JSON list of C-alpha atoms in Angstrom, two decimals:
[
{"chain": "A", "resi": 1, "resn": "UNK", "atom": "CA", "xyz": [0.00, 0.00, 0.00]},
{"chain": "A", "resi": 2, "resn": "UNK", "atom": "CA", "xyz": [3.17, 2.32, 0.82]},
{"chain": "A", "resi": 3, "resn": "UNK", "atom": "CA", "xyz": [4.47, 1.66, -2.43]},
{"chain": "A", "resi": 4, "resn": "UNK", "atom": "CA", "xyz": [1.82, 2.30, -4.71]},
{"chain": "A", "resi": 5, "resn": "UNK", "atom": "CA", "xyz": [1.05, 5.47, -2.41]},
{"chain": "A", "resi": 6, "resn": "UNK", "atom": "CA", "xyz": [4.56, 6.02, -3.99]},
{"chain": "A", "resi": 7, "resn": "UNK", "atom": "CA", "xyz": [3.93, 5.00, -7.10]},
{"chain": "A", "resi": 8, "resn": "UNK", "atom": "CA", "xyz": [1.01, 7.90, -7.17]},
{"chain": "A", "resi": 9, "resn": "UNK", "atom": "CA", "xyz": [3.95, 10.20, -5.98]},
{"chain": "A", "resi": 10, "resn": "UNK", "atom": "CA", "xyz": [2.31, 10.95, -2.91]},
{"chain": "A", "resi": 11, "resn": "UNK", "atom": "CA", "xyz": [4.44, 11.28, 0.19]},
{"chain": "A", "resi": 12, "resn": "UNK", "atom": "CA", "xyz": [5.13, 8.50, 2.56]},
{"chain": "A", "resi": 13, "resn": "UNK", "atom": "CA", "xyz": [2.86, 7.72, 5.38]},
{"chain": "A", "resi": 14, "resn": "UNK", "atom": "CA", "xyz": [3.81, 4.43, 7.15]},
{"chain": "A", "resi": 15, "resn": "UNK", "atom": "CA", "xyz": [0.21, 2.54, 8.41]},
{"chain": "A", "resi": 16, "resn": "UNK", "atom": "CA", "xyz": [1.27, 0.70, 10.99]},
{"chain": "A", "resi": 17, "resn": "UNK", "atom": "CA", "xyz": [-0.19, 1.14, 14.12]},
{"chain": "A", "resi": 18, "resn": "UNK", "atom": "CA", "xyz": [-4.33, 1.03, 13.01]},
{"chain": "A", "resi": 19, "resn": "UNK", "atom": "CA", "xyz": [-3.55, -2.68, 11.77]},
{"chain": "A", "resi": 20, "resn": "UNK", "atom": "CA", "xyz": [-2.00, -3.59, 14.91]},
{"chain": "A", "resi": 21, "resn": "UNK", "atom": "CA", "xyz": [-4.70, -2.52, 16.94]},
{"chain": "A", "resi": 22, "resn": "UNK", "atom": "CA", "xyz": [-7.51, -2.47, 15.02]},
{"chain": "A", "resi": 23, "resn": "UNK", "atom": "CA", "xyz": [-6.66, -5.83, 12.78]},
{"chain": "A", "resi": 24, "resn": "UNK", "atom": "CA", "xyz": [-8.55, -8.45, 14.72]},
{"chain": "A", "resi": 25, "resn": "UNK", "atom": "CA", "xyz": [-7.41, -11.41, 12.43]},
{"chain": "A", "resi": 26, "resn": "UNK", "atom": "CA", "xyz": [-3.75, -10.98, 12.90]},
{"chain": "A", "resi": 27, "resn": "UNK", "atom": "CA", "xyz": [-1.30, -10.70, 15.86]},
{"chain": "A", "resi": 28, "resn": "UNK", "atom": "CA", "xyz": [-0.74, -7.25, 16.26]},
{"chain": "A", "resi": 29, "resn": "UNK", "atom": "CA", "xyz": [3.41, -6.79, 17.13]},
{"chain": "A", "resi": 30, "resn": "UNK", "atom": "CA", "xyz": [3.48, -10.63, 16.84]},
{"chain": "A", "resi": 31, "resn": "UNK", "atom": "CA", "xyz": [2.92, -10.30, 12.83]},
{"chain": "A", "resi": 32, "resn": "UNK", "atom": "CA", "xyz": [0.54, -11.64, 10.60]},
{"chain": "A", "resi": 33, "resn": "UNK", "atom": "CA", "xyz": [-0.09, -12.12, 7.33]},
{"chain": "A", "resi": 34, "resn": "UNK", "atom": "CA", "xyz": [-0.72, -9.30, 4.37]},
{"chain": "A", "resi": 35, "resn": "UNK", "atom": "CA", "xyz": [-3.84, -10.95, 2.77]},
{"chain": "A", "resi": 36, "resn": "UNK", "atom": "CA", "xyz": [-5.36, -10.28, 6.00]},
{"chain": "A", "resi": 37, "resn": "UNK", "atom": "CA", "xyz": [-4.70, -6.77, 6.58]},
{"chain": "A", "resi": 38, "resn": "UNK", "atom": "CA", "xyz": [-5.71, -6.11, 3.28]},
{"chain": "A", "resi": 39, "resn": "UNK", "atom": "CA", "xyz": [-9.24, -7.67, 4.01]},
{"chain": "A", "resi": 40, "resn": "UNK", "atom": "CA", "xyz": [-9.33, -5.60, 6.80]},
{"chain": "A", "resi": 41, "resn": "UNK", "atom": "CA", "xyz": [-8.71, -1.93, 5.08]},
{"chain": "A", "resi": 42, "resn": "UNK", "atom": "CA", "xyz": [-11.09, -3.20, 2.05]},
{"chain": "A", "resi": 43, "resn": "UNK", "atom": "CA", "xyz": [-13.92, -4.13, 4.75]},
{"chain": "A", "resi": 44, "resn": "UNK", "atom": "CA", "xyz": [-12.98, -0.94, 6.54]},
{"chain": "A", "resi": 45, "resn": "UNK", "atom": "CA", "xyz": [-13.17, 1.43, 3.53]},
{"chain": "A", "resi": 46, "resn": "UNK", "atom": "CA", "xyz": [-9.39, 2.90, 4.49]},
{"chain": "A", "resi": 47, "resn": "UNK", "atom": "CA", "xyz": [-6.71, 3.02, 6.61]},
{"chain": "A", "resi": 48, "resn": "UNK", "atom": "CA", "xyz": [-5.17, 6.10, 8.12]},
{"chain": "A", "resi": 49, "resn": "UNK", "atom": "CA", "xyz": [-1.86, 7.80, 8.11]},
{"chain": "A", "resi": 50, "resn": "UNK", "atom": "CA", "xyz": [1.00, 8.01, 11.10]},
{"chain": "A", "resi": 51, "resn": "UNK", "atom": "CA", "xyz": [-0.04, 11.42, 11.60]},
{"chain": "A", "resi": 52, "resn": "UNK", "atom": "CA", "xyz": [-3.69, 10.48, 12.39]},
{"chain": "A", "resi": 53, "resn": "UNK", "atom": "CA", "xyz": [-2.91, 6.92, 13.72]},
{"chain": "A", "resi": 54, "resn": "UNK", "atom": "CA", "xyz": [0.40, 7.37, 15.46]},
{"chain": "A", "resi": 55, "resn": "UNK", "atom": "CA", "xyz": [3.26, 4.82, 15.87]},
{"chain": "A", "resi": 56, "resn": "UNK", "atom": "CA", "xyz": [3.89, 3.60, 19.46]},
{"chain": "A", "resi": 57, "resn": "UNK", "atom": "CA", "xyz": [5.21, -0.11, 18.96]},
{"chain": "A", "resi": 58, "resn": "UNK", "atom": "CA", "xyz": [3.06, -1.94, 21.05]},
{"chain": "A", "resi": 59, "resn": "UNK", "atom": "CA", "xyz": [-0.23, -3.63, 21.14]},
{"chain": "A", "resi": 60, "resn": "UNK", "atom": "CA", "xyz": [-3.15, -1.28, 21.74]},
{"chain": "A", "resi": 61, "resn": "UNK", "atom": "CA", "xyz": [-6.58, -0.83, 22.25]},
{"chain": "A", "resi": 62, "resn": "UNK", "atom": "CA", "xyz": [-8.19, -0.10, 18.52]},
{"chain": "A", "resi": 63, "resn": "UNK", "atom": "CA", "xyz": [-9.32, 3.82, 18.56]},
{"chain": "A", "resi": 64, "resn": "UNK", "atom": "CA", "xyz": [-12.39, 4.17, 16.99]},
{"chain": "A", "resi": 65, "resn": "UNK", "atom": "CA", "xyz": [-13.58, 7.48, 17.75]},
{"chain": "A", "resi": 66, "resn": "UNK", "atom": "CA", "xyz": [-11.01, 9.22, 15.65]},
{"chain": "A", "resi": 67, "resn": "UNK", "atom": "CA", "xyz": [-11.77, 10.75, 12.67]},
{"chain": "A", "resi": 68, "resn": "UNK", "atom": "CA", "xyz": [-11.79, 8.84, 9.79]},
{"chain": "A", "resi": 69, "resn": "UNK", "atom": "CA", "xyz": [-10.08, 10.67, 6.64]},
{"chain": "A", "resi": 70, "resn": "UNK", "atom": "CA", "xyz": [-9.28, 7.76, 4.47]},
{"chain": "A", "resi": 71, "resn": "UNK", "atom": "CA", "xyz": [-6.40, 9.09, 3.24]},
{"chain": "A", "resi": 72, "resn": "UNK", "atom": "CA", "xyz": [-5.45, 5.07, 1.63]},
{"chain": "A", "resi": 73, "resn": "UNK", "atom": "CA", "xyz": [-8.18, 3.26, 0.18]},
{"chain": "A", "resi": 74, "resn": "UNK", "atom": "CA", "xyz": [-7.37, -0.63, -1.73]},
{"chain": "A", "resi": 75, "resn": "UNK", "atom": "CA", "xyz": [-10.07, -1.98, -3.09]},
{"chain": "A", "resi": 76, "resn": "UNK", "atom": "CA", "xyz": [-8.72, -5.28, -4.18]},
{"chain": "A", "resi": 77, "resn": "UNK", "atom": "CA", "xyz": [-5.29, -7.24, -4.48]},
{"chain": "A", "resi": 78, "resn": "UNK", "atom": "CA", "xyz": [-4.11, -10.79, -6.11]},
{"chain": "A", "resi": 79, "resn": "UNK", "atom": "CA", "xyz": [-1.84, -13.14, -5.28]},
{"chain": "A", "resi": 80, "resn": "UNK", "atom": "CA", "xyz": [1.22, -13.78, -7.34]},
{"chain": "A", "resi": 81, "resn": "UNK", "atom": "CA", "xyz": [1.53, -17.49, -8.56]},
{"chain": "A", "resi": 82, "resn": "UNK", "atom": "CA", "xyz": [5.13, -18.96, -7.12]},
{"chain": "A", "resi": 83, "resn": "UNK", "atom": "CA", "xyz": [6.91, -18.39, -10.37]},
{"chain": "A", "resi": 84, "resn": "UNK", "atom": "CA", "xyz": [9.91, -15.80, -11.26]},
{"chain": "A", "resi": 85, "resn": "UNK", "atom": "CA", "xyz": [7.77, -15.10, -14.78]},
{"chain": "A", "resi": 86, "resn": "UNK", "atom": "CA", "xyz": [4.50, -14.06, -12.32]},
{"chain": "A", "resi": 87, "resn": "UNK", "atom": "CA", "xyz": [6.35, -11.71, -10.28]},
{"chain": "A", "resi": 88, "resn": "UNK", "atom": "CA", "xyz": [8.14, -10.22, -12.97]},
{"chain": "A", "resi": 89, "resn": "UNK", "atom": "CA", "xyz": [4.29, -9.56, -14.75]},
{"chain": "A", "resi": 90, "resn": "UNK", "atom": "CA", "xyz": [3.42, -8.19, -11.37]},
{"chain": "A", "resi": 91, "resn": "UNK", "atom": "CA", "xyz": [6.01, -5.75, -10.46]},
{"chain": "A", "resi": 92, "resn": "UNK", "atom": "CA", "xyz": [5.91, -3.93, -13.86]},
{"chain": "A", "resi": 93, "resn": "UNK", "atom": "CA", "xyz": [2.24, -3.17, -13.33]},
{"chain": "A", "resi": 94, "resn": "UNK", "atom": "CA", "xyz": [2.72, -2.14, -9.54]},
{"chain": "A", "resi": 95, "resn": "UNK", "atom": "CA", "xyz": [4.35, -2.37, -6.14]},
{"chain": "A", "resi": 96, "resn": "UNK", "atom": "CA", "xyz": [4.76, -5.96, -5.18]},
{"chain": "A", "resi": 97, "resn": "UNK", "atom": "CA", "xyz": [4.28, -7.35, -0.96]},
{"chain": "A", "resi": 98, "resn": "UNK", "atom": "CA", "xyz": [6.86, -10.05, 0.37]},
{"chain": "A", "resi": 99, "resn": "UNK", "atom": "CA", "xyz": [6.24, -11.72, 3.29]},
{"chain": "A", "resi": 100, "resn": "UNK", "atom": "CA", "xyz": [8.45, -13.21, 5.52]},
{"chain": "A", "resi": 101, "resn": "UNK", "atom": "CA", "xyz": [8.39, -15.97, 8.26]},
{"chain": "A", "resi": 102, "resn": "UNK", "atom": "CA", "xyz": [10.87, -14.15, 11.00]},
{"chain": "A", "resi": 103, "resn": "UNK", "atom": "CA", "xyz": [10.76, -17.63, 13.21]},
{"chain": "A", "resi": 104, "resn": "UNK", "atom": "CA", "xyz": [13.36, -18.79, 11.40]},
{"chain": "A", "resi": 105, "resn": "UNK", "atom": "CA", "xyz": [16.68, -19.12, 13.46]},
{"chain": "A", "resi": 106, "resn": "UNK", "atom": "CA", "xyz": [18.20, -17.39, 11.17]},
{"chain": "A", "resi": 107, "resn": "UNK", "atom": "CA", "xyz": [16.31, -14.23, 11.84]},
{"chain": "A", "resi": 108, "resn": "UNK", "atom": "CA", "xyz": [15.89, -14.82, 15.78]},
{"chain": "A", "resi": 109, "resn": "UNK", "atom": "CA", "xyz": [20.00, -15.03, 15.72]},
{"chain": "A", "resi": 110, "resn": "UNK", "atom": "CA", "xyz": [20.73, -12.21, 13.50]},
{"chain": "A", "resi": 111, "resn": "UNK", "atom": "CA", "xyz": [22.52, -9.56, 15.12]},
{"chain": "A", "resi": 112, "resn": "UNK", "atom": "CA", "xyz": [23.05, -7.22, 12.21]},
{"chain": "A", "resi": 113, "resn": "UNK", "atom": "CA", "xyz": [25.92, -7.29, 9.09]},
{"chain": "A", "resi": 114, "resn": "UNK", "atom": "CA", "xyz": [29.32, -7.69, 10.15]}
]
């Protein structure tokens, strides 16, 4: 959503914090997974900005008396098929999400290049 924000050269607004507390069907600052935040800012008609929604880093209690400027809207995504010649068709029409499993060892061990 950041990136095709981008794409629309509007400025960057990290989103965050309204899908960790508001985003029922994930695990807040335990992760989740993309398809379902997505569901969740489709079935909620937007998501806001830092500036409306700030950043604290922890789990909180989902503020819904805010107001509600939906400054990002998605109204649909797809997911890419596991082959290179898929995500190369996808990334020339628009931003492209990764996810990654950070349970790995690899990632609980990693201490930053050396």
């Amino acid at each position: 959503m950041e990136g095709t924000n981008a794409s629309h050269r509007r400025p960057y607004q990290p989103l965050e914090q309204e899908l960790v507390d508001c985003d029922k069907t994930n695990y807040g600052c335990e992760g989740g997974y993309m398809d379902y935040a997505f569901e969740w800012i489709i079935n909620n008609g937007r998501i806001d900005t830092e500036s409306d929604y700030p950043y604290t880093g922890v789990d909180g209690t989902c503020n819904t008396t805010k107001e509600e400027r939906k400054i990002v809207t998605i109204d649909g995504y797809e997911d890419v098929a596991e082959e290179e010649s898929a995500l190369l068709c996808a990334v020339v029409n628009q931003p492209v999400s990764v996810g990654i499993d950070g349970s790995a060892l690899d990632f609980q061990l990693y201490t930053g290049v050396s």
